Amino acid sequence: MKRQQLILLILLLGFWLIVSETVDLQHLAAGVVFAGITVWFWRNLLERMPKWPIWQEVFLLGHLLATLVKYIFGSNIAVAKTLLFDSPPVGPVFVVIRPPIESNWGRVLLSTCITITPGTVVVDIDPETGQFIVHALTAEAAAGLFDWQIIREISNVESWQRRRLESGLAVGRSHDSDIVRAAAGDLGPHSD
Amino acid sequence: MIKLITGLCFVGSFIAFALGTFGLFRFPDPYTKMHGLGMGDTLGVGLAGLGFLILSPTWALRIKLLVILFIFWVINPTMSHLVAKAGLVHGVHPVEGTRVIKG
């Protein structure tokens, strides 16, 4: 069993024990069996998952989450103001942006952040060019996307991961170099 | 004090959901209506969740609530994106005056 599979098994088992709120032989055995079956069933998908983040990346992702909560509060107030005081209530905009995000996980994360922020919804993403089509409630919400802090923070995490993958490739210490190469390819060319 | 904080959370949640429902009627097309409902889905659910987290008697229950909130905040934007994309693909026209800006 690979390290990644073992970590996933432990996480699933931990989740099962928290949900069941009971730690006895029966629950433990059922948890190990079903977590094992789940890990075995998704074994092909595991190889395509992003590498486990290191502490610096976890810290950056935590900072991103805090920034996102701040934006969610701000956007809720902005949408409420638009809803209550503007007449006509909206001046909607379709905005096309091409953020400097290369990886698939980065694009999915950014898309989720944009859509979870009230006032902006991602309508489409071009996987080839990384072009986002976003529907925004107002021109101000659309303009804010061009220099959004969240985009810079995701790009920052990507840079960390790219450097880590490239250093792993350079010293040849990775036990699953094919997967690392695939992930590095997914991140695209070096841009900084 | 705890009752006051949780009370404020639930009142805030109610206001967010009420504004979201108001937006559903006031905004003109399906794309803009989604933005209104987004208030209830983010701040409304978040504040209600925070209130329940504070009131929860055990940590196991708090972790379960956090998992529910996490899953909700992953599913909600995914479904919003799907609805918007389905609308565009199936020719649902946005309200008149909608502009396009290219970055």
GROMACS .gro file of C-alpha atoms in nm:
model
  295
    1MET     CA    1   0.000   0.000   0.000
    2LYS     CA    2   0.135   0.341  -0.099
    3ARG     CA    3   0.178   0.623   0.152
    4GLN     CA    4  -0.098   0.828  -0.009
    5GLN     CA    5  -0.342   0.537   0.017
    6LEU     CA    6  -0.250   0.478   0.382
    7ILE     CA    7  -0.309   0.844   0.469
    8LEU     CA    8  -0.647   0.836   0.295
    9LEU     CA    9  -0.741   0.516   0.479
   10ILE     CA   10  -0.653   0.675   0.815
   11LEU     CA   11  -0.850   0.990   0.728
   12LEU     CA   12  -1.157   0.787   0.625
   13LEU     CA   13  -1.132   0.570   0.936
   14GLY     CA   14  -1.101   0.881   1.156
   15PHE     CA   15  -1.405   1.037   0.986
   16TRP     CA   16  -1.604   0.715   1.037
   17LEU     CA   17  -1.515   0.701   1.408
   18ILE     CA   18  -1.612   1.069   1.456
   19VAL     CA   19  -1.944   1.018   1.278
   20SER     CA   20  -2.026   0.697   1.465
   21GLU     CA   21  -1.909   0.847   1.801
   22THR     CA   22  -1.817   0.495   1.919
   23VAL     CA   23  -1.476   0.328   1.940
   24ASP     CA   24  -1.521  -0.047   1.990
   25LEU     CA   25  -1.406  -0.356   1.801
   26GLN     CA   26  -1.718  -0.376   1.585
   27HIS     CA   27  -1.701  -0.011   1.471
   28LEU     CA   28  -1.324  -0.025   1.425
   29ALA     CA   29  -1.345  -0.343   1.213
   30ALA     CA   30  -1.631  -0.206   1.001
   31GLY     CA   31  -1.438   0.120   0.955
   32VAL     CA   32  -1.117  -0.052   0.846
   33VAL     CA   33  -1.305  -0.280   0.601
   34PHE     CA   34  -1.508  -0.005   0.435
   35ALA     CA   35  -1.224   0.249   0.434
   36GLY     CA   36  -1.007  -0.022   0.274
   37ILE     CA   37  -1.271  -0.100   0.010
   38THR     CA   38  -1.310   0.274  -0.066
   39VAL     CA   39  -0.934   0.325  -0.103
   40TRP     CA   40  -0.907   0.014  -0.324
   41PHE     CA   41  -1.203   0.124  -0.540
   42TRP     CA   42  -1.053   0.471  -0.601
   43ARG     CA   43  -0.693   0.351  -0.639
   44ASN     CA   44  -0.666   0.485  -0.999
   45LEU     CA   45  -0.802   0.824  -0.900
   46LEU     CA   46  -0.552   0.856  -0.616
   47GLU     CA   47  -0.260   0.870  -0.858
   48ARG     CA   48  -0.409   1.178  -1.020
   49MET     CA   49  -0.469   1.362  -0.693
   50PRO     CA   50  -0.245   1.660  -0.610
   51LYS     CA   51   0.050   1.586  -0.384
   52TRP     CA   52  -0.012   1.617  -0.011
   53PRO     CA   53   0.061   1.977   0.085
   54ILE     CA   54   0.356   2.064   0.309
   55TRP     CA   55   0.318   2.294   0.612
   56GLN     CA   56   0.396   2.613   0.421
   57GLU     CA   57   0.126   2.528   0.167
   58VAL     CA   58  -0.123   2.443   0.442
   59PHE     CA   59  -0.046   2.782   0.603
   60LEU     CA   60  -0.096   2.960   0.270
   61LEU     CA   61  -0.424   2.774   0.213
   62GLY     CA   62  -0.537   2.870   0.565
   63HIS     CA   63  -0.455   3.235   0.490
   64LEU     CA   64  -0.650   3.202   0.165
   65LEU     CA   65  -0.950   3.070   0.359
   66ALA     CA   66  -0.937   3.365   0.601
   67THR     CA   67  -0.915   3.608   0.307
   68LEU     CA   68  -1.211   3.433   0.142
   69VAL     CA   69  -1.426   3.469   0.456
   70LYS     CA   70  -1.343   3.843   0.459
   71TYR     CA   71  -1.449   3.873   0.093
   72ILE     CA   72  -1.768   3.672   0.152
   73PHE     CA   73  -1.873   3.917   0.427
   74GLY     CA   74  -1.789   4.218   0.209
   75SER     CA   75  -1.968   4.078  -0.095
   76ASN     CA   76  -2.279   3.995   0.105
   77ILE     CA   77  -2.301   4.357   0.220
   78ALA     CA   78  -2.241   4.482  -0.138
   79VAL     CA   79  -2.513   4.255  -0.282
   80ALA     CA   80  -2.754   4.355  -0.003
   81LYS     CA   81  -2.690   4.726  -0.081
   82THR     CA   82  -2.748   4.663  -0.452
   83LEU     CA   83  -3.065   4.469  -0.375
   84LEU     CA   84  -3.214   4.726  -0.137
   85PHE     CA   85  -3.101   5.065  -0.265
   86ASP     CA   86  -3.013   5.050  -0.637
   87SER     CA   87  -3.276   5.132  -0.896
   88PRO     CA   88  -3.284   4.951  -1.136
   89PRO     CA   89  -3.149   4.684  -0.902
   90VAL     CA   90  -2.876   4.547  -1.128
   91GLY     CA   91  -2.632   4.628  -1.408
   92PRO     CA   92  -2.513   4.273  -1.476
   93VAL     CA   93  -2.195   4.198  -1.663
   94PHE     CA   94  -2.038   3.891  -1.825
   95VAL     CA   95  -1.666   3.929  -1.769
   96VAL     CA   96  -1.394   3.725  -1.940
   97ILE     CA   97  -1.073   3.690  -1.739
   98ARG     CA   98  -0.758   3.484  -1.779
   99PRO     CA   99  -0.601   3.449  -1.434
  100PRO     CA  100  -0.238   3.328  -1.414
  101ILE     CA  101  -0.341   2.989  -1.271
  102GLU     CA  102  -0.196   2.686  -1.452
  103SER     CA  103  -0.303   2.379  -1.255
  104ASN     CA  104  -0.642   2.209  -1.263
  105TRP     CA  105  -0.677   2.212  -0.883
  106GLY     CA  106  -0.593   2.585  -0.880
  107ARG     CA  107  -0.860   2.659  -1.137
  108VAL     CA  108  -1.120   2.452  -0.950
  109LEU     CA  109  -1.029   2.628  -0.624
  110LEU     CA  110  -1.047   2.973  -0.785
  111SER     CA  111  -1.376   2.888  -0.955
  112THR     CA  112  -1.521   2.777  -0.619
  113CYS     CA  113  -1.394   3.094  -0.448
  114ILE     CA  114  -1.544   3.320  -0.718
  115THR     CA  115  -1.881   3.142  -0.715
  116ILE     CA  116  -1.911   3.117  -0.335
  117THR     CA  117  -1.863   3.495  -0.315
  118PRO     CA  118  -2.208   3.650  -0.369
  119GLY     CA  119  -2.219   3.879  -0.671
  120THR     CA  120  -2.006   3.663  -0.901
  121VAL     CA  121  -2.074   3.320  -1.057
  122VAL     CA  122  -1.835   3.130  -1.286
  123VAL     CA  123  -2.031   3.026  -1.595
  124ASP     CA  124  -1.756   2.850  -1.790
  125ILE     CA  125  -1.385   2.767  -1.788
  126ASP     CA  126  -1.182   2.684  -2.096
  127PRO     CA  127  -0.945   2.404  -1.989
  128GLU     CA  128  -0.704   2.479  -2.277
  129THR     CA  129  -0.655   2.851  -2.224
  130GLY     CA  130  -0.761   2.884  -1.858
  131GLN     CA  131  -1.011   3.151  -1.957
  132PHE     CA  132  -1.296   3.212  -1.711
  133ILE     CA  133  -1.638   3.348  -1.808
  134VAL     CA  134  -1.792   3.504  -1.497
  135HIS     CA  135  -2.136   3.654  -1.449
  136ALA     CA  136  -2.120   3.951  -1.213
  137LEU     CA  137  -2.411   4.137  -1.057
  138THR     CA  138  -2.250   4.480  -1.100
  139ALA     CA  139  -1.961   4.630  -1.295
  140GLU     CA  140  -1.782   4.698  -0.963
  141ALA     CA  141  -1.793   4.327  -0.870
  142ALA     CA  142  -1.659   4.243  -1.217
  143ALA     CA  143  -1.379   4.500  -1.197
  144GLY     CA  144  -1.271   4.362  -0.860
  145LEU     CA  145  -1.190   4.027  -1.023
  146PHE     CA  146  -0.908   4.165  -1.238
  147ASP     CA  147  -0.682   4.226  -0.939
  148TRP     CA  148  -0.832   3.988  -0.685
  149GLN     CA  149  -0.619   3.897  -0.383
  150ILE     CA  150  -0.746   3.536  -0.392
  151ILE     CA  151  -0.597   3.490  -0.743
  152ARG     CA  152  -0.256   3.606  -0.617
  153GLU     CA  153  -0.277   3.374  -0.316
  154ILE     CA  154  -0.367   3.066  -0.525
  155SER     CA  155  -0.087   3.156  -0.766
  156ASN     CA  156   0.145   3.176  -0.464
  157VAL     CA  157   0.051   2.824  -0.347
  158GLU     CA  158   0.103   2.698  -0.702
  159SER     CA  159   0.452   2.851  -0.710
  160TRP     CA  160   0.540   2.675  -0.384
  161GLN     CA  161   0.415   2.343  -0.517
  162ARG     CA  162   0.593   2.391  -0.850
  163ARG     CA  163   0.926   2.463  -0.677
  164ARG     CA  164   0.879   2.158  -0.453
  165LEU     CA  165   0.799   1.929  -0.746
  166GLU     CA  166   1.089   2.061  -0.951
  167SER     CA  167   1.335   2.019  -0.665
  168GLY     CA  168   1.197   1.664  -0.614
  169LEU     CA  169   1.261   1.589  -0.982
  170ALA     CA  170   1.609   1.745  -0.974
  171VAL     CA  171   1.743   1.535  -0.686
  172GLY     CA  172   1.551   1.224  -0.799
  173ARG     CA  173   1.439   1.138  -0.448
  174SER     CA  174   1.076   1.086  -0.534
  175HIS     CA  175   0.956   0.728  -0.517
  176ASP     CA  176   0.681   0.792  -0.770
  177SER     CA  177   0.857   1.010  -1.024
  178ASP     CA  178   0.599   0.943  -1.300
  179ILE     CA  179   0.326   1.088  -1.084
  180VAL     CA  180   0.546   1.385  -0.990
  181ARG     CA  181   0.625   1.448  -1.357
  182ALA     CA  182   0.253   1.429  -1.439
  183ALA     CA  183   0.177   1.677  -1.161
  184ALA     CA  184   0.459   1.906  -1.272
  185GLY     CA  185   0.323   1.888  -1.627
  186ASP     CA  186  -0.020   1.974  -1.493
  187LEU     CA  187   0.130   2.287  -1.336
  188GLY     CA  188   0.263   2.399  -1.672
  189PRO     CA  189   0.572   2.601  -1.755
  190HIS     CA  190   0.760   2.804  -1.496
  191SER     CA  191   0.621   3.155  -1.496
  192ASP     CA  192   0.801   3.336  -1.211
  193MET     CA  193  -2.344   3.588   2.692
  194ILE     CA  194  -2.350   3.268   2.484
  195LYS     CA  195  -2.725   3.309   2.434
  196LEU     CA  196  -2.669   3.666   2.315
  197ILE     CA  197  -2.399   3.565   2.062
  198THR     CA  198  -2.600   3.271   1.928
  199GLY     CA  199  -2.909   3.490   1.915
  200LEU     CA  200  -2.722   3.747   1.705
  201CYS     CA  201  -2.598   3.466   1.477
  202PHE     CA  202  -2.950   3.334   1.419
  203VAL     CA  203  -3.094   3.684   1.363
  204GLY     CA  204  -2.813   3.757   1.113
  205SER     CA  205  -2.883   3.427   0.941
  206PHE     CA  206  -3.254   3.509   0.920
  207ILE     CA  207  -3.178   3.852   0.768
  208ALA     CA  208  -2.944   3.695   0.510
  209PHE     CA  209  -3.207   3.436   0.409
  210ALA     CA  210  -3.480   3.704   0.401
  211LEU     CA  211  -3.267   3.927   0.175
  212GLY     CA  212  -3.191   3.627  -0.047
  213THR     CA  213  -3.560   3.551  -0.085
  214PHE     CA  214  -3.629   3.919  -0.155
  215GLY     CA  215  -3.359   3.907  -0.424
  216LEU     CA  216  -3.530   3.609  -0.581
  217PHE     CA  217  -3.832   3.831  -0.650
  218ARG     CA  218  -3.657   4.163  -0.719
  219PHE     CA  219  -3.376   4.055  -0.951
  220PRO     CA  220  -3.487   4.017  -1.313
  221ASP     CA  221  -3.328   3.701  -1.464
  222PRO     CA  222  -3.211   3.357  -1.344
  223TYR     CA  223  -2.844   3.463  -1.346
  224THR     CA  224  -2.898   3.760  -1.117
  225LYS     CA  225  -3.145   3.572  -0.896
  226MET     CA  226  -2.862   3.330  -0.816
  227HIS     CA  227  -2.656   3.615  -0.670
  228GLY     CA  228  -2.942   3.704  -0.436
  229LEU     CA  229  -2.978   3.346  -0.318
  230GLY     CA  230  -2.601   3.333  -0.267
  231MET     CA  231  -2.642   3.553   0.041
  232GLY     CA  232  -2.852   3.292   0.217
  233ASP     CA  233  -2.625   3.011   0.102
  234THR     CA  234  -2.308   3.171   0.237
  235LEU     CA  235  -2.375   3.415   0.521
  236GLY     CA  236  -2.712   3.265   0.616
  237VAL     CA  237  -2.584   2.908   0.644
  238GLY     CA  238  -2.253   3.026   0.793
  239LEU     CA  239  -2.413   3.227   1.075
  240ALA     CA  240  -2.667   2.953   1.151
  241GLY     CA  241  -2.382   2.701   1.155
  242LEU     CA  242  -2.179   2.924   1.389
  243GLY     CA  243  -2.475   2.951   1.624
  244PHE     CA  244  -2.523   2.574   1.627
  245LEU     CA  245  -2.147   2.522   1.676
  246ILE     CA  246  -2.151   2.739   1.988
  247LEU     CA  247  -2.461   2.567   2.124
  248SER     CA  248  -2.338   2.211   2.055
  249PRO     CA  249  -2.283   2.011   2.376
  250THR     CA  250  -2.005   1.781   2.241
  251TRP     CA  251  -1.698   1.816   2.019
  252ALA     CA  252  -1.809   1.520   1.805
  253LEU     CA  253  -2.125   1.713   1.718
  254ARG     CA  254  -1.918   2.025   1.640
  255ILE     CA  255  -1.692   1.829   1.404
  256LYS     CA  256  -1.999   1.684   1.231
  257LEU     CA  257  -2.140   2.036   1.190
  258LEU     CA  258  -1.809   2.157   1.045
  259VAL     CA  259  -1.812   1.867   0.798
  260ILE     CA  260  -2.170   1.953   0.698
  261LEU     CA  261  -2.074   2.321   0.650
  262PHE     CA  262  -1.766   2.223   0.446
  263ILE     CA  263  -1.968   1.989   0.221
  264PHE     CA  264  -2.239   2.256   0.183
  265TRP     CA  265  -1.984   2.521   0.079
  266VAL     CA  266  -1.832   2.284  -0.177
  267ILE     CA  267  -2.164   2.168  -0.325
  268ASN     CA  268  -2.330   2.512  -0.330
  269PRO     CA  269  -2.089   2.687  -0.573
  270THR     CA  270  -2.069   2.373  -0.786
  271MET     CA  271  -2.446   2.367  -0.831
  272SER     CA  272  -2.459   2.746  -0.891
  273HIS     CA  273  -2.200   2.704  -1.165
  274LEU     CA  274  -2.396   2.413  -1.319
  275VAL     CA  275  -2.724   2.609  -1.317
  276ALA     CA  276  -2.555   2.913  -1.478
  277LYS     CA  277  -2.381   2.701  -1.741
  278ALA     CA  278  -2.698   2.502  -1.816
  279GLY     CA  279  -2.884   2.832  -1.859
  280LEU     CA  280  -2.627   2.964  -2.103
  281VAL     CA  281  -2.603   2.637  -2.300
  282HIS     CA  282  -2.982   2.607  -2.330
  283GLY     CA  283  -3.024   2.966  -2.444
  284VAL     CA  284  -3.166   3.137  -2.136
  285HIS     CA  285  -3.118   3.504  -2.221
  286PRO     CA  286  -2.978   3.741  -1.960
  287VAL     CA  287  -3.170   4.058  -1.879
  288GLU     CA  288  -3.155   4.338  -2.136
  289GLY     CA  289  -2.859   4.565  -2.078
  290THR     CA  290  -2.621   4.292  -1.968
  291ARG     CA  291  -2.274   4.390  -2.086
  292VAL     CA  292  -1.968   4.186  -2.176
  293ILE     CA  293  -1.624   4.295  -2.053
  294LYS     CA  294  -1.308   4.127  -2.175
  295GLY     CA  295  -1.006   4.138  -1.953
   0.00000   0.00000   0.00000
